[in-house]
Amino acid sequence: MKRIKIFDTTLRDGEQSPGVNLNQIEKLEIAKQLERFGVDRMEAGFAASSKGDFNAVKEIANTIQNTSVTGLARCVKSDIDISWEALKGAKYPRLHLFLATSPIHMEYKLKKTPEEVVETAVNMVKYAKERFQEIEWSAEDASRSDKEFLAHIIEKVIDAGATVINLPDTVGYATPAEFGALFKYIKENVPNIDKVDLSCHCHNDLGMAVANSIAAVENGATQVEGTINGIGERAGNASLEEVAVALKIRSDYYPYETGLNLKEIKRTSDLVSKLTGMHIQANKAITGRNAFAHESGIHQDGVLKHASTYEIITPEMVGVNSNTLFLGKHSGRHAFKDKAKELGYQLSDEKLKEAFDSFKQLTDQKREVTDDDLFTILTEIQTETSAIHKYKLDMFQVQYGTANEPSATVKLTNPQGETVEATEKAQGSVEALYKTIDSLVNEELKLVDYSLNSVGRGKDALAESFVQLIVNDEQVSGRGSAQDVLAASANAFLNAVNRYIVQQTTKQRSVD
Ligand code: KIV
Ligand code: ZN
C-alpha cells in the first residue's frame, strides 16, 4: 500500500465558504481535532489577509505538535514575511505559495506574461526558502493551464526549492479522466518531479472533486488536499472523509492508504458543521444522517439477515455509535468529566462546572441525554469567550396564536451590567422575538440568514439554531441550542451579537 498524505484546508479554503466566519477559539478547536484525526498537514489560514487570520495561524502554529502547520501566501515578499512571523513557532512549519498559470488568469488577473510568471514564482520560492524548509507551490487554475508551460514552470520551481507541487482544479472544471491525464503528463514530463510530493486540490463545481482527487492519486499524486464535509469556496472542495473512506473500502482496487484515524470522522465532521453553521445534507456520503439508514423493507430485511447485503461501510468504522442514553439525572461530575474527555474535550474547571450545570438542566427537561446533545453543550461552552462583557438573556416570553398578532417580551443584561426590557409585535413568533432583542441592543442589526435543526432524532431532541447577522456593516454568525426552538433561536441571535462585541473588543485591544 502506498501512503497518501492528507492536507486539510478546512481552516483556509473551507473558511472561505460564504457566510462562514470562525473566531480564533473555534479555529484552534478545529485544528486540535484535525490533529486527532491524523491529517499530515493542515492549512491554518492566510496570515497576510488580516490581523485576525495572522493571530489564528500563529496560535495554531504554536499549539499543534504532531501535524505540520502551513499558511497560504501569494508570491509576494510581504506575504512571505508575514507568514514566517506567524508560522516560525510551529514544530513543522511550511509555506504554501500560489500563482496562477492559466492563460486566462495570467492575462486578465495577473497581467503578466508567462515568462514573468515563471520569474516571479522562481524568485519567490527562492526568497521563501531563506526561511522555510518546506514549501508547497501551487499552480492556481492548473487544470486550465497549458500542459507544456505547466511542466516548464514546475521544473523551475522545484529547482528553486519547492518541496511540494500542488495542481489545483481551481474552478472545478476538470473531469476525472482529464485530471488523471494531467498528473500522468506531469510525472512523465518534469524531470525532477520525483524529488517532491505531487498534490491535487479539487473544487466541486461539477460534483467531481472526490472522483478527480482519486484519479490524480491513480496517476501519481502523493498528497490530496480537501476539507472536512467538503466545505469551501462556491460548491466547496473535495471532502477528505469521502476520499479516505473510498480508499479504505475499495482497498481491493486502490493500493493506497492514508494515516487518518477513520473513527474520528464523525466527531471532526460534527465539530466543523457546528462551528461553521454549515449543516450537512442528510444524504451526504459518509457523514449525512441518512448515510447508514435503510428505508425500504427489502433492504432492511437484507441487512438484518446479513449486514453486507446492503451495507458497504459500518457506522462504527467512521465513529458513528448508536448514540443512546449514556448519563442521566443522577450522574455525577466525575462521570461527566470522563465522558467529556471521551468526546475529545479537556475543559478548565470553570468550564467543566458550566457544562455540568447545563447538562443537569437538560436532564430535567429531556428523558434521554445523548452523546450528540452533550457534544453540542460542550462545544458551545468550550468555544465561549468569558472574559469580555456581553449581552445576557435573562428571560423572554413569546405570545403566539392564530387569532392575535404575535408579540415578545425580552429582558436582557447589557454589557454595561444594566437590566433592560422591551416588548414588540411582529408577524411571527421568531420575528417578534428578534425585533424585541434588536430594540434592546445598541448596535445596528440586520438578519440575513436563519436556520433551525434538531440535534439527533426524537420529539424531545435538542434544537439548534444558526443565524447570520450584519452588525454595523460586519457579517457575523451565531449559534445557539436549547430544548425549545424559540430559546435556541434567541440564543443564536444573541450569540451573533456577542461575537461581534468580542471581535470589536479584541480588535480594540490589539490596537491598544
Ligand atoms: O483552488 C485553488 O486554486 C486554491 C489555491 C490557493 C491553492 O485554493
Ligand atoms: Zn481552492
Coordinates of C-alpha atoms and ligand atoms in Angstrom, one line a residue:
M1 CA 0.0 0.0 0.0
K2 CA 1.3 3.4 -0.9
R3 CA 0.8 6.1 1.8
I4 CA -1.1 9.2 0.5
K5 CA -0.6 12.3 2.6
I6 CA -3.6 14.3 3.6
F7 CA -3.5 18.1 3.5
D8 CA -6.5 19.7 5.2
T9 CA -7.6 23.2 4.2
T10 CA -10.8 23.5 6.2
L11 CA -9.4 26.5 8.1
R12 CA -8.4 28.3 4.9
D13 CA -10.3 27.2 1.8
G14 CA -13.1 25.9 4.0
E15 CA -13.3 29.1 5.9
Q16 CA -13.8 30.9 2.5
S17 CA -17.3 29.3 2.3
P18 CA -19.9 32.1 2.0
G19 CA -21.2 33.0 5.4
V20 CA -18.6 31.2 7.5
N21 CA -16.6 33.2 10.0
L22 CA -14.8 31.3 12.7
N23 CA -13.2 33.1 15.6
Q24 CA -9.8 32.2 17.0
I25 CA -11.0 29.9 19.7
E26 CA -13.1 28.0 17.2
K27 CA -10.2 27.7 14.7
L28 CA -8.0 26.3 17.4
E29 CA -10.6 23.8 18.5
I30 CA -10.9 22.6 14.8
A31 CA -7.1 22.5 14.5
K32 CA -6.8 20.3 17.6
Q33 CA -9.4 17.9 16.2
L34 CA -7.7 17.7 12.8
E35 CA -4.5 16.7 14.7
R36 CA -6.5 14.0 16.4
F37 CA -8.0 12.9 13.1
G38 CA -4.4 12.4 11.9
V39 CA -4.1 14.8 8.9
D40 CA -0.5 15.1 7.8
R41 CA -0.7 18.8 7.1
M42 CA -3.2 21.5 8.0
E43 CA -3.5 24.9 6.4
A44 CA -4.3 27.2 9.3
G45 CA -5.2 30.3 7.2
F46 CA -3.9 33.2 5.1
A47 CA -1.8 35.2 7.6
A48 CA -1.3 38.2 5.4
S49 CA -5.0 38.6 4.7
S50 CA -6.0 40.1 8.1
K51 CA -4.8 40.6 11.7
G52 CA -7.4 38.0 12.8
D53 CA -6.0 35.4 10.4
F54 CA -2.5 36.2 11.4
N55 CA -3.3 35.6 15.1
A56 CA -5.2 32.4 14.4
V57 CA -2.3 31.0 12.3
K58 CA 0.2 31.9 14.9
E59 CA -1.8 30.4 17.8
I60 CA -2.4 27.2 15.8
A61 CA 1.3 27.0 14.8
N62 CA 2.4 27.4 18.4
T63 CA -0.1 24.8 19.7
I64 CA -0.1 21.9 17.3
Q65 CA 2.7 19.4 17.8
N66 CA 2.0 16.4 15.6
T67 CA 0.9 17.9 12.4
S68 CA 2.7 20.2 10.0
V69 CA 1.1 23.6 10.0
T70 CA 1.1 25.7 6.9
G71 CA -0.1 29.1 5.8
L72 CA -1.1 30.4 2.4
A73 CA 0.7 33.3 0.8
R74 CA 0.7 35.0 -2.6
C75 CA 4.0 35.1 -4.4
V76 CA 4.7 38.5 -2.8
K77 CA 7.6 39.2 -0.4
S78 CA 5.4 40.8 2.3
D79 CA 3.1 37.8 2.4
I80 CA 6.1 35.5 2.9
D81 CA 7.5 37.7 5.7
I82 CA 4.2 37.9 7.5
S83 CA 3.6 34.1 7.1
W84 CA 7.0 33.4 8.6
E85 CA 6.2 35.6 11.6
A86 CA 3.0 33.6 12.1
L87 CA 4.5 30.2 11.5
K88 CA 8.0 30.3 12.9
G89 CA 6.9 28.9 16.2
A90 CA 5.4 25.7 14.6
K91 CA 7.1 22.4 15.2
Y92 CA 6.8 21.6 11.5
P93 CA 6.2 24.9 9.7
R94 CA 5.6 25.1 6.0
L95 CA 4.6 27.7 3.5
H96 CA 2.0 27.4 0.7
L97 CA 2.8 29.8 -2.2
F98 CA 0.4 30.1 -5.1
L99 CA 0.5 31.8 -8.5
A100 CA -1.9 31.4 -11.4
T101 CA -0.6 29.6 -14.6
S102 CA -3.7 29.5 -16.9
P103 CA -3.7 31.9 -19.9
I104 CA -7.0 33.5 -18.7
H105 CA -5.6 34.2 -15.1
M106 CA -2.2 35.3 -16.3
E107 CA -3.6 37.7 -18.9
Y108 CA -6.6 39.2 -17.1
K109 CA -5.9 38.8 -13.4
L110 CA -2.1 38.9 -13.1
K111 CA -1.5 41.0 -16.2
K112 CA 1.8 39.1 -16.6
T113 CA 3.4 37.3 -19.5
P114 CA 4.1 33.6 -18.9
E115 CA 7.9 34.4 -18.7
E116 CA 7.1 37.0 -15.9
V117 CA 5.0 34.4 -14.1
V118 CA 7.9 31.9 -14.2
E119 CA 10.3 34.6 -13.0
T120 CA 8.1 35.6 -10.1
A121 CA 7.4 32.1 -9.0
V122 CA 11.1 31.1 -9.0
N123 CA 12.2 34.3 -7.2
M124 CA 9.5 34.0 -4.5
V125 CA 10.3 30.3 -3.9
K126 CA 13.9 31.2 -3.5
Y127 CA 13.1 34.1 -1.2
A128 CA 10.8 31.9 0.9
K129 CA 13.5 29.2 1.1
E130 CA 15.7 31.6 3.1
R131 CA 13.2 30.8 6.0
F132 CA 11.0 27.8 5.2
Q133 CA 12.5 24.4 4.5
E134 CA 9.1 23.1 3.4
I135 CA 7.5 25.0 0.6
E136 CA 4.4 24.0 -1.3
W137 CA 3.9 25.8 -4.6
S138 CA 0.5 25.8 -6.3
A139 CA -0.2 26.5 -9.9
E140 CA -3.5 28.1 -9.5
D141 CA -6.0 27.1 -12.2
A142 CA -3.6 24.3 -13.2
S143 CA -6.4 22.3 -14.9
R144 CA -7.0 25.1 -17.4
S145 CA -3.3 25.7 -18.0
D146 CA -1.2 24.8 -20.9
K147 CA 0.5 21.4 -20.0
E148 CA 3.9 22.2 -21.6
F149 CA 4.0 25.6 -19.8
L150 CA 3.0 23.9 -16.5
A151 CA 5.7 21.3 -16.9
H152 CA 8.3 24.0 -17.6
I153 CA 7.3 26.2 -14.6
I154 CA 7.1 23.2 -12.2
E155 CA 10.6 22.1 -13.1
K156 CA 11.9 25.6 -12.4
V157 CA 10.2 26.0 -9.0
I158 CA 11.5 22.6 -7.9
D159 CA 15.0 23.7 -8.8
A160 CA 14.3 26.9 -6.8
G161 CA 13.5 24.8 -3.7
A162 CA 9.8 23.8 -3.7
T163 CA 9.2 20.5 -1.9
V164 CA 5.5 20.0 -2.8
I165 CA 3.9 20.8 -6.2
N166 CA 0.1 21.3 -6.0
L167 CA -2.1 21.2 -9.1
P168 CA -5.5 22.8 -8.2
D169 CA -8.6 22.4 -10.2
T170 CA -9.5 25.9 -9.0
V171 CA -12.8 26.2 -10.7
G172 CA -13.9 22.6 -10.5
Y173 CA -13.8 22.3 -14.3
A174 CA -11.8 19.1 -14.9
T175 CA -13.2 15.6 -15.5
P176 CA -11.6 12.6 -13.8
A177 CA -10.0 11.2 -17.0
E178 CA -8.6 14.6 -17.9
F179 CA -7.3 15.4 -14.4
G180 CA -5.7 12.0 -14.2
A181 CA -4.1 12.6 -17.6
L182 CA -2.7 15.9 -16.4
F183 CA -0.9 14.2 -13.4
K184 CA 0.4 11.4 -15.7
Y185 CA 1.8 14.1 -18.1
I186 CA 3.5 16.0 -15.3
K187 CA 5.0 12.8 -13.9
E188 CA 6.3 11.9 -17.4
N189 CA 7.5 15.3 -18.5
V190 CA 9.0 17.0 -15.4
P191 CA 12.5 15.5 -14.9
N192 CA 12.8 16.4 -11.2
I193 CA 9.2 15.6 -10.2
D194 CA 10.2 12.6 -8.1
K195 CA 12.1 14.9 -5.7
V196 CA 8.8 16.4 -4.4
D197 CA 5.3 15.4 -3.3
L198 CA 2.8 15.9 -6.1
S199 CA -0.5 17.1 -4.8
C200 CA -4.1 17.6 -6.0
H201 CA -6.6 20.2 -4.9
C202 CA -10.1 19.8 -6.3
H203 CA -13.1 22.0 -6.2
N204 CA -16.6 20.6 -6.5
D205 CA -18.4 22.9 -9.0
L206 CA -19.4 19.9 -11.2
G207 CA -19.7 17.5 -8.3
M208 CA -16.4 15.7 -9.3
A209 CA -14.0 16.8 -6.7
V210 CA -13.6 13.5 -4.9
A211 CA -13.5 11.5 -8.2
N212 CA -10.9 13.9 -9.6
S213 CA -8.8 13.6 -6.5
I214 CA -8.8 9.8 -6.7
A215 CA -8.0 10.0 -10.4
A216 CA -5.0 12.2 -9.5
V217 CA -3.8 9.6 -7.0
E218 CA -4.1 6.8 -9.5
N219 CA -1.8 8.9 -11.8
G220 CA 0.9 9.8 -9.3
A221 CA -0.4 12.3 -6.8
T222 CA 1.1 11.6 -3.3
Q223 CA -0.9 14.2 -1.5
V224 CA -4.6 15.0 -1.5
E225 CA -6.0 18.4 -0.4
G226 CA -9.5 18.9 0.8
T227 CA -11.7 19.9 3.6
I228 CA -14.0 18.3 6.2
N229 CA -17.6 18.0 4.9
G230 CA -16.3 19.3 1.6
I231 CA -16.8 22.9 2.6
G232 CA -15.1 25.7 0.7
E233 CA -15.3 28.4 -2.0
R234 CA -18.6 28.1 -4.0
A235 CA -19.5 24.4 -4.2
G236 CA -16.6 23.5 -1.9
N237 CA -13.6 21.3 -2.0
A238 CA -13.0 17.5 -2.1
S239 CA -14.4 16.0 1.1
L240 CA -11.5 14.4 2.8
E241 CA -13.6 11.9 4.7
E242 CA -15.0 10.7 1.4
V243 CA -11.6 10.3 -0.2
A244 CA -10.2 8.4 2.9
V245 CA -13.2 6.1 3.2
A246 CA -13.3 5.4 -0.6
L247 CA -9.6 4.4 -0.5
K248 CA -10.2 2.2 2.6
I249 CA -13.4 0.5 1.4
R250 CA -12.1 -0.1 -2.1
S251 CA -8.6 -1.2 -1.0
D252 CA -9.2 -4.3 -3.1
Y253 CA -8.9 -1.9 -6.1
Y254 CA -6.8 1.1 -4.8
P255 CA -3.4 0.2 -3.5
Y256 CA -3.3 3.4 -1.3
E257 CA -3.8 4.2 2.3
T258 CA -3.9 7.4 4.4
G259 CA -2.8 7.9 8.0
L260 CA -6.2 9.1 9.1
N261 CA -8.0 7.7 12.1
L262 CA -11.3 7.0 10.4
K263 CA -13.1 6.6 13.8
E264 CA -12.6 10.4 14.3
I265 CA -14.6 11.2 11.2
K266 CA -17.9 11.7 12.9
R267 CA -16.5 14.0 15.6
T268 CA -14.5 16.0 13.2
S269 CA -17.4 16.4 10.9
D270 CA -19.8 17.4 13.7
L271 CA -17.4 19.9 15.1
V272 CA -16.8 21.6 11.7
S273 CA -20.5 21.6 11.0
K274 CA -21.5 23.1 14.3
L275 CA -18.8 25.8 14.4
T276 CA -19.3 26.8 10.8
G277 CA -23.1 26.6 10.9
M278 CA -22.9 24.6 7.6
H279 CA -25.5 21.8 8.1
I280 CA -24.7 18.5 6.5
Q281 CA -27.2 17.4 3.9
A282 CA -29.0 14.2 5.1
N283 CA -27.9 12.1 2.1
K284 CA -24.2 13.2 2.1
A285 CA -21.9 10.2 1.7
I286 CA -20.2 9.0 5.0
T287 CA -21.5 11.8 7.3
G288 CA -25.1 12.5 6.3
R289 CA -27.6 11.5 8.9
N290 CA -29.1 9.0 6.4
A291 CA -25.8 7.6 5.2
F292 CA -26.5 4.4 7.2
A293 CA -30.3 4.4 7.2
H294 CA -32.1 1.7 5.3
E295 CA -35.6 2.7 4.4
S296 CA -37.0 0.1 2.0
G297 CA -38.4 -3.1 3.5
I298 CA -36.3 -5.3 1.2
H299 CA -33.1 -3.5 2.3
Q300 CA -34.0 -3.7 6.0
D301 CA -34.7 -7.4 5.7
G302 CA -31.5 -8.0 3.8
V303 CA -29.4 -6.0 6.4
L304 CA -31.0 -8.0 9.2
K305 CA -30.1 -11.3 7.5
H306 CA -26.6 -10.2 6.7
A307 CA -25.4 -6.6 7.0
S308 CA -23.2 -6.7 4.0
T309 CA -26.1 -7.3 1.7
Y310 CA -26.7 -3.5 1.5
E311 CA -24.1 -2.0 3.9
I312 CA -20.6 -1.4 2.5
I313 CA -19.4 0.8 5.4
T314 CA -20.2 0.2 9.0
P315 CA -21.2 3.2 11.1
E316 CA -18.6 2.2 13.7
M317 CA -15.8 2.4 11.2
V318 CA -16.4 6.2 10.9
G319 CA -17.1 6.8 14.6
V320 CA -20.9 6.7 14.5
N321 CA -22.2 5.0 17.6
S322 CA -25.8 4.0 18.4
N323 CA -26.0 7.3 20.4
T324 CA -28.4 6.3 23.1
L325 CA -28.7 7.4 26.7
F326 CA -25.3 7.5 28.4
L327 CA -25.7 9.7 31.5
G328 CA -28.8 10.5 33.4
K329 CA -30.2 12.7 36.1
H330 CA -28.2 11.1 38.8
S331 CA -24.9 11.0 37.1
G332 CA -22.1 12.8 38.9
R333 CA -19.5 15.3 38.0
H334 CA -16.8 12.6 37.7
A335 CA -18.6 10.5 35.2
F336 CA -19.5 13.7 33.3
K337 CA -15.8 14.7 33.1
D338 CA -14.8 11.3 31.8
K339 CA -17.5 11.5 29.1
A340 CA -16.4 15.0 28.1
K341 CA -12.8 13.6 27.8
E342 CA -14.1 10.7 25.7
L343 CA -15.8 13.2 23.4
G344 CA -12.5 15.0 23.0
Y345 CA -12.9 17.9 25.4
Q346 CA -10.3 18.9 28.0
L347 CA -12.2 21.6 29.9
S348 CA -10.9 24.0 32.5
D349 CA -12.6 23.6 36.0
E350 CA -14.7 26.7 35.4
K351 CA -15.9 25.5 32.0
L352 CA -16.5 22.0 33.4
K353 CA -18.7 23.4 36.1
E354 CA -20.7 25.4 33.5
A355 CA -21.1 22.4 31.2
F356 CA -22.1 20.2 34.1
D357 CA -24.8 22.7 35.1
S358 CA -26.1 22.9 31.6
F359 CA -26.2 19.1 31.5
K360 CA -28.1 18.9 34.8
Q361 CA -30.6 21.4 33.5
L362 CA -31.1 19.4 30.4
T363 CA -31.8 16.2 32.3
D364 CA -34.7 18.0 33.9
Q365 CA -36.2 18.6 30.5
K366 CA -35.1 15.6 28.5
R367 CA -35.5 12.0 29.2
E368 CA -32.5 10.8 27.3
V369 CA -29.3 12.9 27.0
T370 CA -27.4 11.6 24.1
D371 CA -23.7 11.9 23.0
D372 CA -24.9 14.4 20.3
D373 CA -26.6 16.6 23.0
L374 CA -23.5 16.6 25.1
F375 CA -21.3 17.3 22.2
T376 CA -23.5 20.3 21.5
I377 CA -23.3 21.6 25.0
L378 CA -19.6 21.1 25.3
T379 CA -18.8 22.7 22.0
E380 CA -20.8 25.8 23.0
I381 CA -19.1 26.1 26.3
Q382 CA -15.6 25.3 25.1
T383 CA -15.7 28.0 22.4
E384 CA -17.3 30.7 24.6
T385 CA -15.1 33.7 25.5
S386 CA -16.0 34.6 29.0
A387 CA -13.6 37.4 29.7
I388 CA -15.5 40.1 27.8
H389 CA -18.7 41.7 28.9
K390 CA -21.6 40.8 26.6
Y391 CA -25.4 40.7 26.4
K392 CA -27.0 38.1 28.6
L393 CA -30.6 36.8 28.1
D394 CA -32.4 36.9 31.5
M395 CA -35.8 35.9 30.3
F396 CA -38.2 36.1 27.4
Q397 CA -41.8 35.3 26.7
V398 CA -43.5 34.9 23.4
Q399 CA -47.2 35.2 22.7
Y400 CA -48.3 33.4 19.6
G401 CA -51.8 32.4 18.4
T402 CA -53.5 32.4 15.1
A403 CA -56.0 35.0 16.2
N404 CA -53.6 37.6 17.5
E405 CA -50.5 39.4 16.3
P406 CA -47.5 37.6 17.9
S407 CA -45.6 39.6 20.5
A408 CA -42.4 39.0 22.6
T409 CA -41.2 40.4 25.8
V410 CA -37.4 40.2 26.5
K411 CA -35.3 41.1 29.5
L412 CA -31.5 41.4 29.0
T413 CA -28.5 42.4 30.9
N414 CA -26.4 44.6 28.6
P415 CA -22.6 44.8 28.6
Q416 CA -22.7 47.7 31.0
G417 CA -24.4 45.5 33.5
E418 CA -27.9 47.2 33.3
T419 CA -31.1 45.3 33.0
V420 CA -33.2 46.3 30.0
E421 CA -36.7 45.1 29.0
A422 CA -38.9 45.6 26.0
T423 CA -42.0 44.3 24.2
E424 CA -42.5 44.3 20.4
K425 CA -45.1 42.8 18.0
A426 CA -44.4 41.3 14.6
Q427 CA -45.8 38.8 12.0
G428 CA -44.3 35.7 13.5
S429 CA -43.0 34.4 16.8
V430 CA -39.3 34.4 15.9
E431 CA -39.7 37.7 14.2
A432 CA -41.3 39.2 17.3
L433 CA -38.5 37.8 19.5
Y434 CA -35.7 39.1 17.2
K435 CA -37.4 42.5 16.8
T436 CA -37.5 42.8 20.6
I437 CA -33.9 41.8 21.2
D438 CA -32.9 44.2 18.4
S439 CA -34.6 47.1 20.1
L440 CA -32.5 46.4 23.3
V441 CA -29.2 46.1 21.6
N442 CA -27.2 49.2 20.9
E443 CA -25.9 48.1 17.5
E444 CA -27.4 48.3 14.1
L445 CA -28.6 44.7 13.2
K446 CA -29.8 43.1 10.1
L447 CA -30.8 39.4 9.9
V448 CA -29.5 37.8 6.7
D449 CA -30.0 34.1 7.4
Y450 CA -31.7 31.9 9.9
S451 CA -31.9 28.1 10.3
L452 CA -33.2 25.6 12.8
N453 CA -32.3 21.9 13.1
S454 CA -32.7 19.2 15.6
V455 CA -29.8 17.5 17.3
G456 CA -30.4 13.9 16.8
R457 CA -33.9 12.5 16.5
G458 CA -37.0 12.2 18.6
K459 CA -39.7 14.6 19.8
D460 CA -37.6 15.8 22.8
A461 CA -34.5 16.4 20.6
L462 CA -32.4 19.5 21.3
A463 CA -32.9 22.4 18.9
E464 CA -30.0 24.1 17.3
S465 CA -30.3 27.4 15.5
F466 CA -27.8 29.2 13.3
V467 CA -28.1 32.9 12.2
Q468 CA -26.1 35.3 10.2
L469 CA -26.4 39.0 11.0
I470 CA -24.9 42.1 9.7
V471 CA -23.9 44.1 12.7
N472 CA -22.8 47.7 11.9
D473 CA -21.8 46.5 8.4
E474 CA -19.9 43.5 9.5
Q475 CA -21.2 40.0 8.8
V476 CA -21.2 37.7 11.9
S477 CA -22.7 34.3 12.5
G478 CA -24.1 33.0 15.8
R479 CA -25.4 29.7 17.0
G480 CA -27.5 28.5 20.0
S481 CA -29.1 25.4 21.2
A482 CA -31.8 24.7 23.7
Q483 CA -34.6 22.3 24.4
D484 CA -37.1 24.8 22.9
V485 CA -36.9 26.2 19.4
L486 CA -37.6 29.8 20.4
A487 CA -34.9 29.6 23.2
A488 CA -32.4 28.2 20.7
S489 CA -33.3 31.0 18.2
A490 CA -32.9 33.7 20.9
N491 CA -29.6 32.2 21.9
A492 CA -28.3 32.1 18.4
F493 CA -29.3 35.7 17.7
L494 CA -27.7 37.0 20.9
N495 CA -24.6 34.8 20.3
A496 CA -24.0 36.6 16.9
V497 CA -24.3 40.0 18.6
N498 CA -21.9 38.9 21.4
R499 CA -19.4 37.5 18.8
Y500 CA -19.4 40.9 17.2
I501 CA -18.7 42.5 20.6
V502 CA -15.9 40.1 21.3
Q503 CA -14.4 40.8 17.8
Q504 CA -14.6 44.5 18.3
T505 CA -13.1 44.3 21.8
T506 CA -10.3 42.1 20.6
K507 CA -9.6 44.4 17.7
Q508 CA -9.5 47.4 20.0
R509 CA -7.2 45.6 22.5
S510 CA -4.7 44.7 19.7
V511 CA -4.7 48.4 18.6
D512 CA -4.1 49.5 22.2
Ligands
KIV1 O1 -8.3 26.5 -5.5 C1 -7.2 27.0 -5.5 O2 -6.6 27.2 -6.6 C2 -6.6 27.4 -4.3 C3 -5.2 27.8 -4.3 C4 -4.9 28.9 -3.4 C5 -4.3 26.6 -3.9 O3 -7.2 27.3 -3.2
ZN2 ZN -9.0 26.1 -3.5

